[in-house]
XYZ file of C-alpha atoms in Angstrom:
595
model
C -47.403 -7.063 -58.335
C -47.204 -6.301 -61.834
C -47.798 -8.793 -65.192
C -44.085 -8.035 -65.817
C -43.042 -10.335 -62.775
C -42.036 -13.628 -63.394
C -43.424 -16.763 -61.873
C -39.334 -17.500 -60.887
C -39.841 -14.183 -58.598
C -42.613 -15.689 -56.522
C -42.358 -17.183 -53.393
C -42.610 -20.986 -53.365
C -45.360 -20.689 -50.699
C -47.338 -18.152 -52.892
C -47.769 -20.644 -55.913
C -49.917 -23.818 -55.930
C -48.487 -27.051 -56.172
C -49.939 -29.297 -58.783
C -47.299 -31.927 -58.427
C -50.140 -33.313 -55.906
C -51.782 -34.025 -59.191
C -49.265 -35.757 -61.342
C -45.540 -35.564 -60.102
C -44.328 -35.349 -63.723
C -45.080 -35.289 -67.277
C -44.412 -39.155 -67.525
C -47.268 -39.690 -65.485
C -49.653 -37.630 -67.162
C -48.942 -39.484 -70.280
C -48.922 -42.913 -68.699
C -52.694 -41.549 -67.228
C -53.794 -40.774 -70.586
C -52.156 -43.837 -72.563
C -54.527 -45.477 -70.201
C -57.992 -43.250 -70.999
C -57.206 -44.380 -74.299
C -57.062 -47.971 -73.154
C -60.635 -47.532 -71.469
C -61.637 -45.667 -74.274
C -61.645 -48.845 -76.227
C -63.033 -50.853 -73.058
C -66.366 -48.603 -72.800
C -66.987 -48.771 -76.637
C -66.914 -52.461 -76.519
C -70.271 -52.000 -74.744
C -72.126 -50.711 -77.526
C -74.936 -53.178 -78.260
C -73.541 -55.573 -75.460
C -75.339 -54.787 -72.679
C -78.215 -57.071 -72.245
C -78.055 -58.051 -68.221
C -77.814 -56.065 -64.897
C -74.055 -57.295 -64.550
C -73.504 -55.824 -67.888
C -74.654 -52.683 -67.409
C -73.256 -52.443 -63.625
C -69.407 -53.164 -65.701
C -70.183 -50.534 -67.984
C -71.276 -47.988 -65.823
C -68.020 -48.706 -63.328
C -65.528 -48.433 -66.297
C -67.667 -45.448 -67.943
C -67.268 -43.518 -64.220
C -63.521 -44.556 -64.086
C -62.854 -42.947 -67.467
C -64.549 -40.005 -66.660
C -62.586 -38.933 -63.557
C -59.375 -40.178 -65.047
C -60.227 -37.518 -67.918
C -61.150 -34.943 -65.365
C -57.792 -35.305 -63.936
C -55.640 -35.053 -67.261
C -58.293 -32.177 -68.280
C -57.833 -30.379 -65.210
C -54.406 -30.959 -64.096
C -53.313 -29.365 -67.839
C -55.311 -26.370 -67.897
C -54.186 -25.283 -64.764
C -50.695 -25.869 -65.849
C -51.912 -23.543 -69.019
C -53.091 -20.842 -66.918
C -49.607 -20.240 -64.966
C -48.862 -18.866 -68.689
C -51.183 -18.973 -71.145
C -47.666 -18.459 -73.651
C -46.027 -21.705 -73.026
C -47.251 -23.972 -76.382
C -46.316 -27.010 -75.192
C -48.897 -26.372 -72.591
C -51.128 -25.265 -75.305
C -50.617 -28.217 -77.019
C -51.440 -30.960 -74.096
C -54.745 -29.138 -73.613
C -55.593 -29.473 -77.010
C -54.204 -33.157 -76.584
C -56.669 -33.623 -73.423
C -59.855 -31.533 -75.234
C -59.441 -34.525 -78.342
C -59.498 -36.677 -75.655
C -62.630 -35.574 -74.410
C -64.114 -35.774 -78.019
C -63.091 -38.990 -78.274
C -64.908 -40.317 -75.124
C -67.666 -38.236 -75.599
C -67.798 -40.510 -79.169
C -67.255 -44.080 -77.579
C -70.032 -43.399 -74.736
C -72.217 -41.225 -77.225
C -74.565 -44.715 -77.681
C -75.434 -45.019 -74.000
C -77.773 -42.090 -73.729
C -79.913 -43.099 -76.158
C -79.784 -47.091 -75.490
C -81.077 -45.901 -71.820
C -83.878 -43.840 -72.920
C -85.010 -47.036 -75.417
C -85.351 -48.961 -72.391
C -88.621 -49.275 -70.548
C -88.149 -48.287 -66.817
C -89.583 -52.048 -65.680
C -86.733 -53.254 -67.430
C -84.526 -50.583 -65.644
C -85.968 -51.522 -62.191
C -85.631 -55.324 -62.790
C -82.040 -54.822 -63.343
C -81.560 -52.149 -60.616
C -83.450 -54.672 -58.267
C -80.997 -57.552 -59.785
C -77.719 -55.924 -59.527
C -77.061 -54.239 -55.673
C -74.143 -52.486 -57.434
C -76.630 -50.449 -59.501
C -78.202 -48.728 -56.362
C -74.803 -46.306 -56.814
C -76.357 -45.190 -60.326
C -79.819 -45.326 -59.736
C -80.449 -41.237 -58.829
C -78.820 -40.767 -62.225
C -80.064 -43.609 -63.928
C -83.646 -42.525 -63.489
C -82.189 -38.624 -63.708
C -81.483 -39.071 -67.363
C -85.082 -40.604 -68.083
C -86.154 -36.587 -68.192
C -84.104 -36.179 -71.054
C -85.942 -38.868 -72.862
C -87.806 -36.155 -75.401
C -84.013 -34.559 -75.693
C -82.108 -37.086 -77.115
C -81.683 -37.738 -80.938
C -81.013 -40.926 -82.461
C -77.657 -43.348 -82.179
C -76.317 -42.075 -85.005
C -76.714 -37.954 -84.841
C -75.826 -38.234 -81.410
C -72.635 -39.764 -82.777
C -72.518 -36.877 -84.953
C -72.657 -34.164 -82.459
C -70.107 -35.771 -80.331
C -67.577 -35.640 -83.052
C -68.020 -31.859 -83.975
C -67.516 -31.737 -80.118
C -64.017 -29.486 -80.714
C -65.796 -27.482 -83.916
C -68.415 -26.556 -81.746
C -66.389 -25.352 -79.141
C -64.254 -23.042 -81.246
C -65.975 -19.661 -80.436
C -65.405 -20.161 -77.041
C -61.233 -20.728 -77.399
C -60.920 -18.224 -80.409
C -61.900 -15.600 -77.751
C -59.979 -17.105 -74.862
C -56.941 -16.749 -76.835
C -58.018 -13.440 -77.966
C -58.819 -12.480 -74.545
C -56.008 -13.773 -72.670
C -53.053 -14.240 -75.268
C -53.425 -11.575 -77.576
C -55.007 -8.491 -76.392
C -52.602 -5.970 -75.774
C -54.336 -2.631 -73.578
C -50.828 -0.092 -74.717
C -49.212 2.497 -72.286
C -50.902 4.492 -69.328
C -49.639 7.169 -67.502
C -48.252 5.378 -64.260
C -48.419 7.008 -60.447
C -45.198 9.207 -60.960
C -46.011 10.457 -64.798
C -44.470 7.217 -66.230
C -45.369 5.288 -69.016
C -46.221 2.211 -68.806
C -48.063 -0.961 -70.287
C -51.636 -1.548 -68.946
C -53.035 -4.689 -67.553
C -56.128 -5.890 -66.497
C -54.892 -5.947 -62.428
C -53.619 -2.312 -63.122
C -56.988 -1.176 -64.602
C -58.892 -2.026 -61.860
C -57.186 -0.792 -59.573
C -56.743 3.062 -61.599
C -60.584 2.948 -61.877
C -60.814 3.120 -58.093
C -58.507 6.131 -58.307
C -59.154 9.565 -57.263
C -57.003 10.903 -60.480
C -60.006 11.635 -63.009
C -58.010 12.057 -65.768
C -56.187 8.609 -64.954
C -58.902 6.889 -65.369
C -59.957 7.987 -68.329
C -57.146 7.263 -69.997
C -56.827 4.199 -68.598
C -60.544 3.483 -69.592
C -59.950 4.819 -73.430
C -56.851 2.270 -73.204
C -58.332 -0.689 -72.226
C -61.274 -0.820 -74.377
C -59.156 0.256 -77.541
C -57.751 -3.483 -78.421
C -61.833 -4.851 -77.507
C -63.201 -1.869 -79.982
C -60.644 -2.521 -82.922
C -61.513 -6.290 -82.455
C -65.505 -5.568 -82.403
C -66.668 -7.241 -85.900
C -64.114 -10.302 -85.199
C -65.253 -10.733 -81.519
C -69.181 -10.082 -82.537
C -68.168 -13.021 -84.871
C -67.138 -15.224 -81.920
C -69.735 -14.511 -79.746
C -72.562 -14.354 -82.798
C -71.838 -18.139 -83.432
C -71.370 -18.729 -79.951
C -75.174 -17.906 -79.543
C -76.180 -19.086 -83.282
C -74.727 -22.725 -81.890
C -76.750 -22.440 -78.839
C -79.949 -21.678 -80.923
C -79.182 -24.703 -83.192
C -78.982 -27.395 -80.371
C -81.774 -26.307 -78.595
C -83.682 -26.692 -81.818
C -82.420 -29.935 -82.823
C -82.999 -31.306 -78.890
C -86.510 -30.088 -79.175
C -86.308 -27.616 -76.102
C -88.958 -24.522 -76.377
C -85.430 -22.067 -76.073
C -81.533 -22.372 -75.527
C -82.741 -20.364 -71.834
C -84.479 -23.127 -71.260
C -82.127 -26.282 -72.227
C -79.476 -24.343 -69.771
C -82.003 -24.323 -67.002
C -82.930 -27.890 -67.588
C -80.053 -29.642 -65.846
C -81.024 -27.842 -63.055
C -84.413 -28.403 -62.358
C -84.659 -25.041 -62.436
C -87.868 -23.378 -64.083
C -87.910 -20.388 -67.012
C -90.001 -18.410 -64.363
C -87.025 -18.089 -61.827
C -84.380 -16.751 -64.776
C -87.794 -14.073 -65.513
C -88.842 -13.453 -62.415
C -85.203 -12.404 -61.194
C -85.356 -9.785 -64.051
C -88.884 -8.601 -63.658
C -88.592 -8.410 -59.939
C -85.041 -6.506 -60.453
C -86.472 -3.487 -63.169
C -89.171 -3.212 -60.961
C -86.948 -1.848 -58.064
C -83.844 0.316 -60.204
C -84.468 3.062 -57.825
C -82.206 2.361 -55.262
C -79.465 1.893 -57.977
C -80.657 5.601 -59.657
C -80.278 6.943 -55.928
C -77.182 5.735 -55.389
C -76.108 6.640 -58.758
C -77.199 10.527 -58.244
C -75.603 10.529 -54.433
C -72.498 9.429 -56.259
C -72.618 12.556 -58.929
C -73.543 15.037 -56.222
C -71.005 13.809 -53.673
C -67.813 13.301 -56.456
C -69.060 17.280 -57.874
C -69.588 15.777 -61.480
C -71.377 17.915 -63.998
C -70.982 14.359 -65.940
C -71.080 10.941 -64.440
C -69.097 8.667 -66.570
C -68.667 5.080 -66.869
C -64.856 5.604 -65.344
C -66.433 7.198 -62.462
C -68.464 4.473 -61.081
C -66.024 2.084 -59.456
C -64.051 5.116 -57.124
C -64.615 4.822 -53.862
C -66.720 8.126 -52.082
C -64.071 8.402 -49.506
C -61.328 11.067 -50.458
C -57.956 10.391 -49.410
C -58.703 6.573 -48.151
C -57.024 3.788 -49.796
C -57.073 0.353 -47.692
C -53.863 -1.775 -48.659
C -53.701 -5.204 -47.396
C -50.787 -7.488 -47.739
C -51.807 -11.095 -48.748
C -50.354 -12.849 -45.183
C -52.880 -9.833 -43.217
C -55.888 -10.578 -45.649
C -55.486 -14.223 -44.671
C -55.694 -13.481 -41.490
C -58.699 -10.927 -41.838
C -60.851 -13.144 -43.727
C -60.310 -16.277 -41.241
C -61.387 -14.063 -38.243
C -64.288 -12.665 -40.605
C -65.402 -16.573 -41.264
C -65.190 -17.229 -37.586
C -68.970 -17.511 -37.225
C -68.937 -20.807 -39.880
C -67.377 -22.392 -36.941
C -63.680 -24.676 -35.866
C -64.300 -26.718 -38.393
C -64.510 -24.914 -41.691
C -61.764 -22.327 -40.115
C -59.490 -25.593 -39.388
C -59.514 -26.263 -43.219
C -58.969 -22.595 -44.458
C -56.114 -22.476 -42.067
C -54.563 -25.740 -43.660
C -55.160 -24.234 -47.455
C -52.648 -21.917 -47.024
C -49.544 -23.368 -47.138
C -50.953 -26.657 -48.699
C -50.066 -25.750 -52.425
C -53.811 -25.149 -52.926
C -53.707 -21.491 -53.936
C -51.639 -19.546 -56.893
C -51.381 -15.539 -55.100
C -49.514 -12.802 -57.734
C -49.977 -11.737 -61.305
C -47.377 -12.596 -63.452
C -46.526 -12.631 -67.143
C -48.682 -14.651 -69.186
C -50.616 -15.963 -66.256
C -54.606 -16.203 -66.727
C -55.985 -13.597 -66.043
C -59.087 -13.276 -63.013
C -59.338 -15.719 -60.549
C -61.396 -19.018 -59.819
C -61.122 -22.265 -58.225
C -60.914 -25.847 -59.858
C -59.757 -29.329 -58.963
C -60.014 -33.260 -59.893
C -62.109 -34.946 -57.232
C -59.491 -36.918 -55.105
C -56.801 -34.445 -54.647
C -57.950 -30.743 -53.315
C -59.262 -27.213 -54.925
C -56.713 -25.119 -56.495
C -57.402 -21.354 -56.186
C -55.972 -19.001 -59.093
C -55.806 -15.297 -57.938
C -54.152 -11.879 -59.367
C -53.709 -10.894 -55.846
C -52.674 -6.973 -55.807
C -53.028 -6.260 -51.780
C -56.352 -3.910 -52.432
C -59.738 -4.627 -50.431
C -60.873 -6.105 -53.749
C -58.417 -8.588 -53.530
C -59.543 -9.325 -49.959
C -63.100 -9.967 -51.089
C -61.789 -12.160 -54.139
C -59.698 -14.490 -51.464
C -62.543 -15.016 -49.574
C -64.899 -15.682 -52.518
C -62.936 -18.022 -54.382
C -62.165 -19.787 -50.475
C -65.697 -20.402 -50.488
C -65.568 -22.474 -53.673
C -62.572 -24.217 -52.555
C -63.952 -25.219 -48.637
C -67.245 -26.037 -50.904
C -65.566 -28.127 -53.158
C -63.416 -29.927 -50.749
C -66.245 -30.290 -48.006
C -68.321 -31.928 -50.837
C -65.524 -34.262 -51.718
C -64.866 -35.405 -48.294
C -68.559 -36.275 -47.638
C -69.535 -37.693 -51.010
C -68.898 -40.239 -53.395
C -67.921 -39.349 -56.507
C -71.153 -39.585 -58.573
C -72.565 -36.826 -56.176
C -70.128 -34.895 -55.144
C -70.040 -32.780 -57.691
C -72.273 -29.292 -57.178
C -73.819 -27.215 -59.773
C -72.572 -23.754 -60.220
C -76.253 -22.434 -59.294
C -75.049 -23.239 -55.741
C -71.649 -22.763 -55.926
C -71.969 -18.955 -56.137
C -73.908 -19.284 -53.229
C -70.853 -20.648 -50.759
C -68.194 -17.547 -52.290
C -70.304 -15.064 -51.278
C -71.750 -16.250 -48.151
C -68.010 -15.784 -47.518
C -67.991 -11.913 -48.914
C -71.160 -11.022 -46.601
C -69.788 -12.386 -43.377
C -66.569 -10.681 -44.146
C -67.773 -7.121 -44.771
C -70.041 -7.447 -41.502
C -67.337 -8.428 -39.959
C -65.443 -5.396 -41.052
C -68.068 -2.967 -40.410
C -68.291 -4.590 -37.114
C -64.889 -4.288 -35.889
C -63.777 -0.636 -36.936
C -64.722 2.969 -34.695
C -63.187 4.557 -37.654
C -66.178 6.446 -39.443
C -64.245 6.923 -42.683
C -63.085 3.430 -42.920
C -67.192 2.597 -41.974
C -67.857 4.525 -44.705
C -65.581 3.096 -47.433
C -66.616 -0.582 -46.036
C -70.560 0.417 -46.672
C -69.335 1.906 -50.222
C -67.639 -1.269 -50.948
C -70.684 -3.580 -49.965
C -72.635 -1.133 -51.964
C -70.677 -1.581 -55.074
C -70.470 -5.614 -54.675
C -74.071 -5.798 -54.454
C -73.716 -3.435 -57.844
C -71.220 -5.843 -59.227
C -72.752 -9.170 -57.885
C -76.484 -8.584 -58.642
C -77.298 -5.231 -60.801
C -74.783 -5.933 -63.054
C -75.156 -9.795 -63.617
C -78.840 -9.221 -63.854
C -78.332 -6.726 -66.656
C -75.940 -9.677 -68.442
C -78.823 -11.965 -67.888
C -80.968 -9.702 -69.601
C -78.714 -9.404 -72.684
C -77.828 -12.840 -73.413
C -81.740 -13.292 -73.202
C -82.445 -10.627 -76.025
C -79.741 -11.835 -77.956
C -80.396 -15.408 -78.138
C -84.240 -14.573 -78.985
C -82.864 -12.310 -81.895
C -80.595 -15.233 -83.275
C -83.702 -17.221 -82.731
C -85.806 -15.135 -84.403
C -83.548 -14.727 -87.513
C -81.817 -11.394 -86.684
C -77.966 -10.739 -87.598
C -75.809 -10.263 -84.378
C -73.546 -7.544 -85.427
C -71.092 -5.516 -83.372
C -73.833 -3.013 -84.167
C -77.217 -4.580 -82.810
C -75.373 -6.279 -80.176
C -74.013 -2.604 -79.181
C -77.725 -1.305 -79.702
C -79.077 -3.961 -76.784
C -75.591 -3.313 -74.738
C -76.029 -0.043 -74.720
C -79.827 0.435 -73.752
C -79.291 -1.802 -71.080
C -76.878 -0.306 -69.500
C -78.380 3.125 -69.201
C -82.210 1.380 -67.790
C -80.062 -0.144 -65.368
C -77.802 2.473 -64.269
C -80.128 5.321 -65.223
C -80.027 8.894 -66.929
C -77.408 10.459 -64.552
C -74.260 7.914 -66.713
C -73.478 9.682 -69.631
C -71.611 6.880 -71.796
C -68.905 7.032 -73.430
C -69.008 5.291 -77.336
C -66.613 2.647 -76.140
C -69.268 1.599 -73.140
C -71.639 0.402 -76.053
C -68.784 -2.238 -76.403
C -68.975 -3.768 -73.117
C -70.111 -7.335 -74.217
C -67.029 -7.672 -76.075
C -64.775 -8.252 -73.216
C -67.195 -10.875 -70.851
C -65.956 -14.633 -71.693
C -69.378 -15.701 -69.568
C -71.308 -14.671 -72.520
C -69.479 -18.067 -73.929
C -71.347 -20.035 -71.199
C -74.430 -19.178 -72.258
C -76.967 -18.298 -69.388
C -74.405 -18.723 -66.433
C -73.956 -14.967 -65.010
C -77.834 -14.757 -63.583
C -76.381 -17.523 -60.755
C -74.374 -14.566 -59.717
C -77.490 -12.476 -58.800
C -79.491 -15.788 -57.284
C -76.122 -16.478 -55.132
C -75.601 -13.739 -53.609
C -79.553 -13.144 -53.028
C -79.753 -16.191 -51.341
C -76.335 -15.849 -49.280
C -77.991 -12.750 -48.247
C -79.761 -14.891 -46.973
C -78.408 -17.322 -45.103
C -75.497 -14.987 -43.976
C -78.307 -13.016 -41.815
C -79.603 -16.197 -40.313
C -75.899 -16.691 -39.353
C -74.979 -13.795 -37.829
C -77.765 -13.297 -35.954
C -76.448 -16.240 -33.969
C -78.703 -19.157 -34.953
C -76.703 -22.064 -34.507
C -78.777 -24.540 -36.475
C -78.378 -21.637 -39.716
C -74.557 -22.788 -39.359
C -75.048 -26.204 -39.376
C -78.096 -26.366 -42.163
C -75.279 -24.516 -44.012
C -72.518 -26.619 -43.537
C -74.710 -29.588 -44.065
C -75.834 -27.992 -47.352
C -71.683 -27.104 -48.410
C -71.528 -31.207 -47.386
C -74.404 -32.157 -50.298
C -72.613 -31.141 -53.104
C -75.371 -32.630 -55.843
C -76.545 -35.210 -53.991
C -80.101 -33.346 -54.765
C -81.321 -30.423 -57.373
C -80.085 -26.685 -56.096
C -83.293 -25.152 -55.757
C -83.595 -28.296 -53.249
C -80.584 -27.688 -51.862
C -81.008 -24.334 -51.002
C -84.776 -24.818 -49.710
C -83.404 -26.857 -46.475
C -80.870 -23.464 -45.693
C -84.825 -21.703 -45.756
C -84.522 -19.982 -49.238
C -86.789 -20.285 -51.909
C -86.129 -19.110 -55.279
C -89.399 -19.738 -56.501
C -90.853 -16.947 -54.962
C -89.387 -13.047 -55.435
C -88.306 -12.885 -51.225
C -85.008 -13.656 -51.748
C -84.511 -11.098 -54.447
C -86.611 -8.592 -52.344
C -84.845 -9.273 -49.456
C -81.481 -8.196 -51.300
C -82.933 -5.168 -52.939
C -84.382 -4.111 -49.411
C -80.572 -4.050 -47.744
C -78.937 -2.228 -51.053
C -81.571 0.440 -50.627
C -80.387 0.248 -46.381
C -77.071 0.542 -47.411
C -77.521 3.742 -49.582
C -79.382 5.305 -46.746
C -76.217 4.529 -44.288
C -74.163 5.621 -47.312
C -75.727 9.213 -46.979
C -76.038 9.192 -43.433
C -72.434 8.647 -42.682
């Protein structure tokens, strides 16, 4: 469907129902009347808590808040992203983000009252109080952070600026998803019309050249004539970053975003070393794709059609269902059961419509279920997205349902792991079930250019928010210039010599909102390395892979992800994984060429 449909033209069954959140407004407002009321409750703790029972009460009313603010938070945003227009949406989020500043204010002295306690104190109370044994594994977690925290009074500080800090990140959200406006294409029957981001995709898979390159001039036009504001965004995005990891006393911002984790520096380099060390799969594939399309030039606009002429798989939504349930057979009744019941249980949000967010993704407040947000346009992309973002929601709920609510909650190091264990079982699936040689040959294309996608491409974002930050750190101006310069040099070592690029490629970081999540896109390439992984273990028919997988979607963060993932028999640590993933792209080429 188009961005000119409106939400009143789709199906009931088609949207997502978040009146399983709050029925009505009324009860949103009666929800956060009564945050406020605990807001007061939890600061009344601040230099009160002198006992085991005291601390217990604080903690219980300090976890109550929290998830009572998760649900306002949540339930608001989502509202927000049905059409990012509406500003009296606009204006509860705001409403629920000061919200979250205030908290973060009347529980900013707990953090650093902990880490002045000595841990025999600690264990004397924890031994006291049974009803502390339900905080200990985060008690004692935040005892690492003892060298990170600043004193009662900056961390005060930093709470407050919580919204100025944040700023970057919404200027370009709004830019991104409000504002931008991509201008007329030529549509399928010589037609003008106005571009979207559902549309572009799907012209960049088509076999009309010039199409695409119209469509490609088009869509980076609004990012290009925004360049020096959106360098600004992003340039104090990563400025902020370098400040706080300064003032928290961590070596680098890389490594205060790998902290929470447990996750060493040396996994985040060793992803990228291992990766440059094998680009020439991705050069092979990138000079089969020249030679087969006929190219004197390979362009950026060329890369995402698929090599078979004449072949264009559409899917209606109700069939994809349907395909990706039979392609998640192997994870067993149970996790099938619960897909089955998703569908027409208000959890998922299908079409594009005007003003709607843009992308897809799952969220949801522990205690109800996941809501899924697709663009859903009936391509095989669209498939793949279902099933990704069904893996975060069966994670998400499967976690819920076997965890408490201090653990429940995963990291998103794993969670990319569970949408595209998902993916991988679907495409083998797929390649399994079809005698068609052309359709074999568009599914191996496909898998090819999600590995592309998934891994190669992620990697090379890894690798630019790493130079970046270490220019900010080292004093250098990020200007829609130098952050072009590094842009643009990546993306040729990583796609090699064969691309020529166009001048608008050089402006491809100005259009990735993960860049405002500093350090998040490299879980992309570790997911889908280690759901490599486990998918093979799977489909070769080991029975305990299934359940050491479903035991490890049950864990949620009961332990640290690299953890986690060690009991489903990968280990980051080491470059197999990553190996292991390069090995089957190069397999895939050489089925690419043999078909």
């Amino acid at each position: 469907m188009s961005e000119q449909v409106q939400r009143t033209d789709v199906p009931v069954h088609e949207q997502w129902d978040l009146t399983h959140i709050y029925e009505d407004g009324a009860q949103w407002e009666a929800d956060y009347n009564r945050a406020l009321d605990l807001i007061q409750v939890v600061a009344a703790f601040e230099d009160q808590i002198h006992t085991a029972g005291q601390l217990l009460a604080f903690l219980t009313k300090d976890e109550e808040l929290s998830f009572l603010y998760e649900k306002l938070f949540v339930s608001t945003s989502l509202k927000l992203d049905e059409d990012t227009r509406v500003t009296e949406s606009q204006a509860r989020v705001d409403k629920a983000k000061s919200l979250g500043v205030k908290i973060k204010s009347a529980t900013s002295f707990f953090r650093p009252f902990l880490l002045s306690m000595e841990k025999e104190t600690l264990d004397a109370y924890i031994a006291q109080e049974a009803g502390l044994d339900y905080f200990k594994k985060d008690l004692y977690e935040e005892f690492k952070y003892k060298a990170h925290v600043l004193s009662k009074e900056k961390e005060e500080v930093l709470a407050q600026l919580g919204e100025v800090i944040g700023v970057p990140k919404t200027v370009f959200g709004m830019i991104n998803n409000a504002d931008i406006q991509f201008g007329e294409v030529t549509g399928e029957n010589g037609e003008k019309v106005t571009l979207t981001r559902g549309m572009y995709s799907r012209i960049l898979e088509s076999h009309n050249r010039e199409r695409r390159a119209e469509a490609f001039k088009a869509y980076y036009k609004p990012y290009v004539g925004l360049k020096n504001t959106i360098a600004s965004t992003l340039g104090s995005s990563v400025k902020n970053n370098v400040l706080f990891s300064k003032m928290r006393h961590y070596e680098s911002p890389l490594q205060r975003s790998l902290f929470g984790d447990n996750v060493p520096v040396s996994v985040y380099d060793n992803l990228i070393q291992t990766t440059r060390e094998n680009l020439s799969p991705m050069y092979r594939y990138v000079a089969y794709r020249k030679k087969h399309m006929g190219l004197d030039e390979l362009r950026v606009y060329d890369l995402s059609v698929p090599l078979v002429e004449d072949f264009e798989l559409k899917m209606p939504y109700e069939e994809a269902y349907e395909t990706m349930l039979k392609g998640l057979a192997p994870l067993g009744d149970e996790y099938i059961g619960i897909l089955k019941q998703a569908k027409t249980a208000g959890w998922i949000d299908v079409r594009e419509t005007k003003g709607k967010r843009s992308g897809a993704y799952c969220w949801g407040p522990y205690g109800t279920h996941p809501y899924v947000l697709l663009n859903h346009n009936d391509t095989l992309d669209s498939l793949f997205t279902l099933a990704h973002e069904m893996g975060h929601a069966m994670h998400s709920y499967l976690s819920d349902a076997n965890q408490p609510k201090i653990s429940a909650q995963y990291t998103i190091f794993v969670a990319e792991v569970a949408s595209t264990v998902n993916e991988v079982l679907l495409i083998n699936y797929m390649l399994q079930h079809t005698d068609d040689l052309k359709l074999k040959r568009y599914l191996v294309n496909h898998f090819i250019d999600t590995i592309k996608g998934t891994f190669f491409s992620q990697v090379m974002f890894a690798e630019f928010e790493k130079i970046v930050h270490e220019k900010a750190a080292n004093g250098e101006a990020l200007t829609a210039d130098s952050l072009s310069e590094v842009y643009r040099a990546l993306f040729q070592a990583y796609n090699g010599e064969d691309v020529v690029l166009d001048p608008e490629l050089q402006y491809g970081w100005s259009r990735i909102p993960h860049f405002y999540n500093a350090f998040y896109v490299y879980k992309y390439a570790t997911g889908i390395a280690s759901a490599v992984s486990i998918a093979s273990r799977i489909l070769e028919g080991d029975q305990e892979a299934v359940q050491s997988y479903m035991t490890f979607l049950k864990s949620g963060g009961s332990e640290y992800p690299l953890e986690l993932l060690k009991r489903t028999g990968v280990d980051l640590l080491t470059p197999e994984p990553i190996t292991k993933l390069l090995s089957l792209f190069d397999s895939l080429v050489g089925q690419l060429e043999a078909l």
